[in-house]
Coordinates of C-alpha atoms and ligand atoms in Angstrom, one line a residue:
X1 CA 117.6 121.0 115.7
X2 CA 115.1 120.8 112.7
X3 CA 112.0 119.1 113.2
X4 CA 111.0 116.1 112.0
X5 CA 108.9 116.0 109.0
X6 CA 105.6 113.6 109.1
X7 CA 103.2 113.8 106.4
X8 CA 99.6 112.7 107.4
X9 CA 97.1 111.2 105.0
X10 CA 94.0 113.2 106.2
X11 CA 90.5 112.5 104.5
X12 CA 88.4 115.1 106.2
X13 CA 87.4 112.4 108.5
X14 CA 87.6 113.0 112.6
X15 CA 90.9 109.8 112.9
X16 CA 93.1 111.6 110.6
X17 CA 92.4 114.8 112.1
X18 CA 93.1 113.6 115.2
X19 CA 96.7 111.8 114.0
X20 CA 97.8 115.2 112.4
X21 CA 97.0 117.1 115.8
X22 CA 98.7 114.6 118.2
X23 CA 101.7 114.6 115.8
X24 CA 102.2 118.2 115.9
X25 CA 101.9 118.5 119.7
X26 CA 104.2 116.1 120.1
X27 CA 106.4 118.6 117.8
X28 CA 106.7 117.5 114.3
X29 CA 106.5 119.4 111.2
X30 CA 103.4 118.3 109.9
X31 CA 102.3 118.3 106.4
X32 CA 98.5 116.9 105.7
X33 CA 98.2 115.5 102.4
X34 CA 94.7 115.0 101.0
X35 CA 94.0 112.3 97.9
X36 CA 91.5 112.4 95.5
X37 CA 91.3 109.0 94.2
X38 CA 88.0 108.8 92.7
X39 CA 86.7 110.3 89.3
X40 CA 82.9 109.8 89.3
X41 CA 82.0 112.5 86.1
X42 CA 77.7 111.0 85.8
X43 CA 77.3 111.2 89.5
X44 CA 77.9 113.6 92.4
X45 CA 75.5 112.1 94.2
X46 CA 77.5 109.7 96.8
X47 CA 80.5 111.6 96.1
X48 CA 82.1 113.4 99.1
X49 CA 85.5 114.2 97.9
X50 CA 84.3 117.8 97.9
X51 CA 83.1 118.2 101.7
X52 CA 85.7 116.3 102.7
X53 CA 88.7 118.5 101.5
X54 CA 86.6 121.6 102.5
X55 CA 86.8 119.5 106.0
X56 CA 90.3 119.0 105.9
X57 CA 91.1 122.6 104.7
X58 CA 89.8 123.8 107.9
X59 CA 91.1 121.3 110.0
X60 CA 94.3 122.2 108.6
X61 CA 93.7 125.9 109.6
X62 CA 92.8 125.3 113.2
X63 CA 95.9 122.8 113.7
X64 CA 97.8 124.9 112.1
X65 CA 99.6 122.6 109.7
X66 CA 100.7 122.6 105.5
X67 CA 98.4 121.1 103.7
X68 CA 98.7 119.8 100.0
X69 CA 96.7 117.6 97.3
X70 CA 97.2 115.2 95.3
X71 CA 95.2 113.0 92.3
X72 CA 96.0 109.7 92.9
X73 CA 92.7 108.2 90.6
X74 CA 94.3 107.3 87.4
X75 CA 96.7 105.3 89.7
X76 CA 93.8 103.6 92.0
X77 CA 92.3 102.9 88.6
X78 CA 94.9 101.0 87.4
X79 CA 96.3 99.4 90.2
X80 CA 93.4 98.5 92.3
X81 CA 89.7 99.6 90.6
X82 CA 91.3 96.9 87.4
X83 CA 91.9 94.7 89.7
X84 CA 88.6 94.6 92.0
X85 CA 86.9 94.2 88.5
X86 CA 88.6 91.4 87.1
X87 CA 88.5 89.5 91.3
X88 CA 84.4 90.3 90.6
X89 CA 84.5 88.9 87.1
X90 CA 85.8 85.8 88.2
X91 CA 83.4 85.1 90.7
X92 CA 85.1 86.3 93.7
X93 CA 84.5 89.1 96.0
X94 CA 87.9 91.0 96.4
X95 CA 88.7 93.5 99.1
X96 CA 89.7 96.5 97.4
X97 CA 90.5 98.2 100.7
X98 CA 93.4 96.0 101.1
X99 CA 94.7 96.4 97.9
X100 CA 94.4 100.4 98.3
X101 CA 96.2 100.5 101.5
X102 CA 99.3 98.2 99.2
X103 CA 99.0 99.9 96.3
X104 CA 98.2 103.8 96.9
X105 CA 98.5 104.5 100.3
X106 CA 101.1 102.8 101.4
X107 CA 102.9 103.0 97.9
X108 CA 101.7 106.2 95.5
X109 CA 101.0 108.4 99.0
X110 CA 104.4 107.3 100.6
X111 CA 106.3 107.8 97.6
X112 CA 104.7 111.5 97.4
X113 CA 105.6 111.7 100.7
X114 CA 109.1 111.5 100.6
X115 CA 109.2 113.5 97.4
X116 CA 107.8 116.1 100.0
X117 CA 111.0 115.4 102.3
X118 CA 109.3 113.7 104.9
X119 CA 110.7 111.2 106.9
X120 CA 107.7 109.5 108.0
X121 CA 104.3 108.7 107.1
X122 CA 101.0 108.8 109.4
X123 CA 97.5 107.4 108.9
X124 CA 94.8 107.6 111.5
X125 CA 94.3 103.9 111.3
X126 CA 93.6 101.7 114.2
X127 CA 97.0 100.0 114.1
X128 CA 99.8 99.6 115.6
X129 CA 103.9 99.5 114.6
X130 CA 106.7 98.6 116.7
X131 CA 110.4 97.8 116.1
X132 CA 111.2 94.5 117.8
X133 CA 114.3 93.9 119.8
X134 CA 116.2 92.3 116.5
X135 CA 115.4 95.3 114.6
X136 CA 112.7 93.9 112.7
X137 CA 109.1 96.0 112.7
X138 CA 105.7 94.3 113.3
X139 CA 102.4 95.2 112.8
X140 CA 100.2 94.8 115.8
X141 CA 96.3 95.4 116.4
X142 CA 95.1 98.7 117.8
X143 CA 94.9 98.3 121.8
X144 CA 91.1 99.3 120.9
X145 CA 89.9 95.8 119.0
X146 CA 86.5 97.4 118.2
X147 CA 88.3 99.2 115.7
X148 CA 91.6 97.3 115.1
X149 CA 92.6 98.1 110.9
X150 CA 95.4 95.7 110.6
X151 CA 93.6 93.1 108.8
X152 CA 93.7 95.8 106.1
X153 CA 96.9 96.5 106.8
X154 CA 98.4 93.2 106.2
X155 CA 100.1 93.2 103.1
X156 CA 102.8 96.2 104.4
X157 CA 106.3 95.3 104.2
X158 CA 109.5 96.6 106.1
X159 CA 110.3 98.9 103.8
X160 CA 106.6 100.3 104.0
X161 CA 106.4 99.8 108.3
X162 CA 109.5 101.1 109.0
X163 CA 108.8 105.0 107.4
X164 CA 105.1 104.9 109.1
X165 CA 103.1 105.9 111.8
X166 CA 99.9 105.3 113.2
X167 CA 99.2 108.1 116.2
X168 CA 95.7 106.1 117.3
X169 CA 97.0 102.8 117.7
X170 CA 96.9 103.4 121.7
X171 CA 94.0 105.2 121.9
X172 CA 90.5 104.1 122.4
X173 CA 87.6 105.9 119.6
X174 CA 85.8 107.5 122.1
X175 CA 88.9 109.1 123.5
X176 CA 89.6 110.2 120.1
X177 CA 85.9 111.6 119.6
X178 CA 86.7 113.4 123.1
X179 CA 90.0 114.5 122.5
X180 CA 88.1 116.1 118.9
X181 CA 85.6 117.9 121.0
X182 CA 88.1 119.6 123.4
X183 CA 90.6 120.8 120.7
X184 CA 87.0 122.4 118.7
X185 CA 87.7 120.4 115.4
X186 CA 85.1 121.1 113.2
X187 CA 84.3 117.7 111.9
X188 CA 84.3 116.5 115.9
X189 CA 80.6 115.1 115.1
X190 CA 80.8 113.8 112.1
X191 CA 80.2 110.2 111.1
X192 CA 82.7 107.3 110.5
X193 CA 82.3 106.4 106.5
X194 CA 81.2 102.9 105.9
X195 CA 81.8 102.3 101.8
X196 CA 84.3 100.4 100.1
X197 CA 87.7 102.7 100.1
X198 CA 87.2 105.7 98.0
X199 CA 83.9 104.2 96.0
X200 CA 81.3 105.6 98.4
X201 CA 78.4 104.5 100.2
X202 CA 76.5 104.1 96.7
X203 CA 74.5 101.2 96.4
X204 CA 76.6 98.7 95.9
X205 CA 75.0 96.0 93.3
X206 CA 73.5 99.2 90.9
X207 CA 77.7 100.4 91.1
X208 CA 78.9 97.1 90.1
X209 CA 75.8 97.0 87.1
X210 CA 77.9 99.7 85.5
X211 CA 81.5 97.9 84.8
X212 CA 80.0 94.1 84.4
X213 CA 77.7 92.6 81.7
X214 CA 74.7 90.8 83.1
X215 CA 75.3 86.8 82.3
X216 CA 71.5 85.5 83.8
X217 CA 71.7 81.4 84.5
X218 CA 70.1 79.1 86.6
X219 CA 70.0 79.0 90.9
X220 CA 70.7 75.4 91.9
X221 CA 70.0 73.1 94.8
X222 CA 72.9 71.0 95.4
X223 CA 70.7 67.6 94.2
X224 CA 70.4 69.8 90.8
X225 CA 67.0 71.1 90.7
X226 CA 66.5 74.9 89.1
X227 CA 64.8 77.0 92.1
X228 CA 65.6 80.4 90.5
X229 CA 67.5 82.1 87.9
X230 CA 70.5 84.7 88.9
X231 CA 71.4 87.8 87.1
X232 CA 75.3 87.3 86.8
X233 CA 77.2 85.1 89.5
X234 CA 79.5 88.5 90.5
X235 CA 76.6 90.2 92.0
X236 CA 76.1 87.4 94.3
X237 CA 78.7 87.0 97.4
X238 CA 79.0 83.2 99.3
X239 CA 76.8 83.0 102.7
X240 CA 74.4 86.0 101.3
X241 CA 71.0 85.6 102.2
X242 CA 69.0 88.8 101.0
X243 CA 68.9 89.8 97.6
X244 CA 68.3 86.0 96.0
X245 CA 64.8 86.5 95.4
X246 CA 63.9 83.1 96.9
X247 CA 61.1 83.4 99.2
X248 CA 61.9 80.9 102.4
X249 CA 59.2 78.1 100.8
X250 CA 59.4 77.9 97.3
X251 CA 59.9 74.2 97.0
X252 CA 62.1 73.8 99.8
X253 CA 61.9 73.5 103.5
X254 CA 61.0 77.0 104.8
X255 CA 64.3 77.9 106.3
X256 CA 66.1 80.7 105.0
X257 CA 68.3 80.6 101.3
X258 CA 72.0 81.1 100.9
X259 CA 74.4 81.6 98.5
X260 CA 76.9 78.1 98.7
X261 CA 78.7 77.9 95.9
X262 CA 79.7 79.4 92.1
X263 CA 80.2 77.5 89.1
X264 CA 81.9 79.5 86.6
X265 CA 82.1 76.9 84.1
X266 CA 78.4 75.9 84.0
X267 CA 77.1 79.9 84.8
X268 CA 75.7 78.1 87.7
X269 CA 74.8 79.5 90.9
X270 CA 74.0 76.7 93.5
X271 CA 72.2 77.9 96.8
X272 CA 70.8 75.7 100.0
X273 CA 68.3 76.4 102.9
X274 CA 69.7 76.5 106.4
X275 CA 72.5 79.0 107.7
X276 CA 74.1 75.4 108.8
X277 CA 74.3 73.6 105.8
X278 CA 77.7 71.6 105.1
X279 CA 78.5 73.5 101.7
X280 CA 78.5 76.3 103.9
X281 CA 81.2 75.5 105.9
X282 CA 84.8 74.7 105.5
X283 CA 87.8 73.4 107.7
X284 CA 90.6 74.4 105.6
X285 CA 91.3 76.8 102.7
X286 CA 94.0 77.6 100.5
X287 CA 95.3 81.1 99.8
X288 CA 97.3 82.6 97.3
X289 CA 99.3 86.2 96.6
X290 CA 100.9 85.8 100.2
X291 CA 102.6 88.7 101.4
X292 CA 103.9 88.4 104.8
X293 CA 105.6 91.1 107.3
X294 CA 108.4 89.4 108.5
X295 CA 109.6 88.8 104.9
X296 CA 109.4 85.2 105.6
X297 CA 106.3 82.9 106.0
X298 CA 105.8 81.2 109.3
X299 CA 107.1 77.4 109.4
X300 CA 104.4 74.6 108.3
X301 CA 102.4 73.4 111.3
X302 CA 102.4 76.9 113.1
X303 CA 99.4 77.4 115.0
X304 CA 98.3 80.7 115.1
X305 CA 94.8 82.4 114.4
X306 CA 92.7 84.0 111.3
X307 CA 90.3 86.0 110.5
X308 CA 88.8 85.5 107.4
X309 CA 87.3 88.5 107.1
X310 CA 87.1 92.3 108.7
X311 CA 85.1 92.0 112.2
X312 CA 85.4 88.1 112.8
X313 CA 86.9 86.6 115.5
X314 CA 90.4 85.5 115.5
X315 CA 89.5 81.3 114.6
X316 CA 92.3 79.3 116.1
X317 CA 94.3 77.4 113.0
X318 CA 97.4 75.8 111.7
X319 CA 99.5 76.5 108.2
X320 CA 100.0 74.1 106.4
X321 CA 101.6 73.5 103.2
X322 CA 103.2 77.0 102.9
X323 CA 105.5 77.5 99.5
X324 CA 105.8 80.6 97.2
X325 CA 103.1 82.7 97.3
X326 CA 100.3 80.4 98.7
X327 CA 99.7 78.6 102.1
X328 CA 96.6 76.6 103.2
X329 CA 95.1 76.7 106.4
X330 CA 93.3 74.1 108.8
X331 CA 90.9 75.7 111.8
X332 CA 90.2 73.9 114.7
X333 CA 86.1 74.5 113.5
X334 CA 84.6 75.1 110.6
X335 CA 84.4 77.8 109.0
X336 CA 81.0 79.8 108.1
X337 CA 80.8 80.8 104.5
X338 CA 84.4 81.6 103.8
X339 CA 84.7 83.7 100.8
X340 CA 87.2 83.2 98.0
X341 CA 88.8 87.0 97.3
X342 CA 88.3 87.9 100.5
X343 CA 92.0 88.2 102.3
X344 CA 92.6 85.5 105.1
X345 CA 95.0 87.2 107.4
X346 CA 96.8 85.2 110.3
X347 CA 97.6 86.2 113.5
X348 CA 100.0 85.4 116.5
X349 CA 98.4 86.6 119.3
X350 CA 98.3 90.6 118.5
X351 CA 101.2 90.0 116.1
X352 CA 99.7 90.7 112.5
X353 CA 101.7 87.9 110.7
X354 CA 100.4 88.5 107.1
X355 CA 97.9 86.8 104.6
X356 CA 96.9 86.0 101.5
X357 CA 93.8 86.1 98.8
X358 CA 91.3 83.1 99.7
X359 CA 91.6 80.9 96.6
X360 CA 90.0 78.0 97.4
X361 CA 87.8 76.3 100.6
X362 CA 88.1 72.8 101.5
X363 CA 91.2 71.8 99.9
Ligands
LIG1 N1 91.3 110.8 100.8 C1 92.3 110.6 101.7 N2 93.4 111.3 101.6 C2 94.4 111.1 102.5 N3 94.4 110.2 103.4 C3 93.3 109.4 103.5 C4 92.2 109.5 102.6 N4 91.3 108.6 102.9 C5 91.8 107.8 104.0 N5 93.1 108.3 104.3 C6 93.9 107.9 105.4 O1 93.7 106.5 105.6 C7 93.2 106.3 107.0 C8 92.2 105.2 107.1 O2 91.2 105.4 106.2 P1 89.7 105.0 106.5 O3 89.0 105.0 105.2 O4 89.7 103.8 107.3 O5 89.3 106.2 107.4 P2 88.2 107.3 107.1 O6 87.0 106.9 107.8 O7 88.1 107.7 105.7 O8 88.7 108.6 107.8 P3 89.3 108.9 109.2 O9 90.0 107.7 109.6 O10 90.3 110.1 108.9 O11 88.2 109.3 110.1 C9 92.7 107.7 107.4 O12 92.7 107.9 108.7 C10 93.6 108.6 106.6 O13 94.8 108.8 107.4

């Protein structure tokens, strides 16, 4: 009987090294397949790309699997970098990781993929898939919640869950950091990457000063007094605290400064003191550009939970008002600085139900 063939997004990173291992003992033909998503000509400097395929070329070696590459970056320019620019320009702060798992790994990679004759595709994501008893496939949380993915993962469809895999959805990290030191991988040691997707761990705000124009106008309290003048509102994210160049006193009560609200209209960047200040909080929000796994949204009035961003609790909530591609959203608390362009992604129990782009808060 011929093998089944499984091609394994690896990134030089100890996960996907790990997947491609497991899938092989467990007897697949495995194919690793390495993108380059990134061209960064001015700058090596928080570049990589390089190490990392020199990582996965001998990680390939010692596994014992194909390996290929592919350039993926006039695609994740297109389809996601355009994007992330234009979420920034209007004021919001847009998770680019999402859109990259929708648009190039889950889309550009899979289609490769299967032009490779593969019959599956498998990430080393913290995730889980499983085919329910009508048939259907769901996308669950890793069993380790530490490092749970699937609020990344939200936006896949059938089509996209049903051709993959993800080998570390049962496995704690550390059992994958031990499983990487028994089986000698070279890159058993080396350290989880932190940046945004395939941008790097370069400084973030000095990044972003590259692609959008400085527009300075004034810091507001919410009674309308200037405290401050900002540089552009897209460097500045809601519930930030570091980086206004407030100090805790200037004119105010000596509690700390936060980023509440943006007016795009007026250039206007309003600001408060005290992490509990109303405008920093909201009960309900409205999202749009819903994509939801089941095909289907959930009924109005189902309770589930959210998280509106990565490494947040799950906040217990109901839908309500869901039609075409939006759906709002009432918590049970409010809500600490909940941040339009960020994805709010809803839950039912481990059951990843779907999401959507945070439009609006306080609807
Ligand atoms: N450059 C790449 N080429 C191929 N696949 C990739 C690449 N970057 C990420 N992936 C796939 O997406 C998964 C999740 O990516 P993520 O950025 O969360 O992990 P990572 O820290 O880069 O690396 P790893 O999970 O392999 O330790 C990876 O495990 C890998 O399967």
């Amino acid at each position: 009987m011929t093998k089944q063939r499984i091609v394994v997004g690896m990134s030089g990173g100890v996960d996907s090294s790990v997947a491609a291992w497991l899938l092989k003992q467990q007897g697949y033909e495995v194919i690793g397949l390495f993108m380059k998503n990134w061209e960064d000509d001015d700058d090596d400097e928080y570049c990589s790309t390089r190490q990392d395929w020199l990582d996965v070329v001998s990680v390939a070696d010692l596994i014992g699997i194909d390996l290929e590459a592919v350039n993926f970056s006039a695609e994740y320019k297109d389809r996601v970098f355009a994007e992330f620019l234009r979420e920034y320009a209007a004021g919001r702060t847009p998770n680019p990781d999402v859109l990259c798992n929708a648009e190039i790994k889950f889309k550009a990679f899979l289609d490769h993929a299967f032009a490779l004759g593969a019959q599956k595709i498998a990430t080393g994501h913290y995730a889980r898939v499983q085919q329910a008893a009508h048939g259907s496939f769901q996308l669950l949380k890793a069993h380790d919640l530490s490092k749970d993915q699937s609020y990344f993962l939200h936006r896949l469809t059938q089509p996209q869950l049903a051709r993959t895999c993800f080998p570390l959805g049962e496995l704690p990290k550390t059992k994958v950091r031990e499983l990487a030191a028994q089986i000698s991988l070279p890159n058993a040691q080396k350290k989880d990457s932190t940046g945004i997707c395939f941008i790097g761990e370069r400084p973030f705000r000095e990044f972003l000063n590259r692609y959008l124009p400085h527009q300075p106008g004034p810091m507001k309290t919410p009674d309308g007094r200037v405290v401050g003048e900002h540089i552009g509102l897209a460097f500045y994210t809601l519930g930030q605290r570091k980086g206004i160049g407030l100090g805790g006193s200037r004119g105010g009560n000596g509690e700390p400064w936060f980023v509440a609200m943006k007016d795009l209209a007026q250039n206007t960047l309003y600001v408060v003191q005290g992490h509990d200040h109303p405008w920093l909080t909201s009960l309900t929000l409205q999202a749009t550009d819903a994509s939801w796994v089941a095909g289907e949204a959930p009924p109005d009035g189902f309770i589930c939970s959210a998280k509106t961003r990565y490494r947040q609790m799950d906040m217990q909530c109901a839908i309500e008002g869901s039609g075409g591609d939006r759906f709002a959203l009432r918590f049970n608390e409010a809500q600490w600085a909940v941040t339009p362009g960020q994805s709010a992604v809803l839950y039912d129990g481990d059951i990843c139900l779907g999401g959507g782009v945070i439009d609006r808060v306080n609807v």
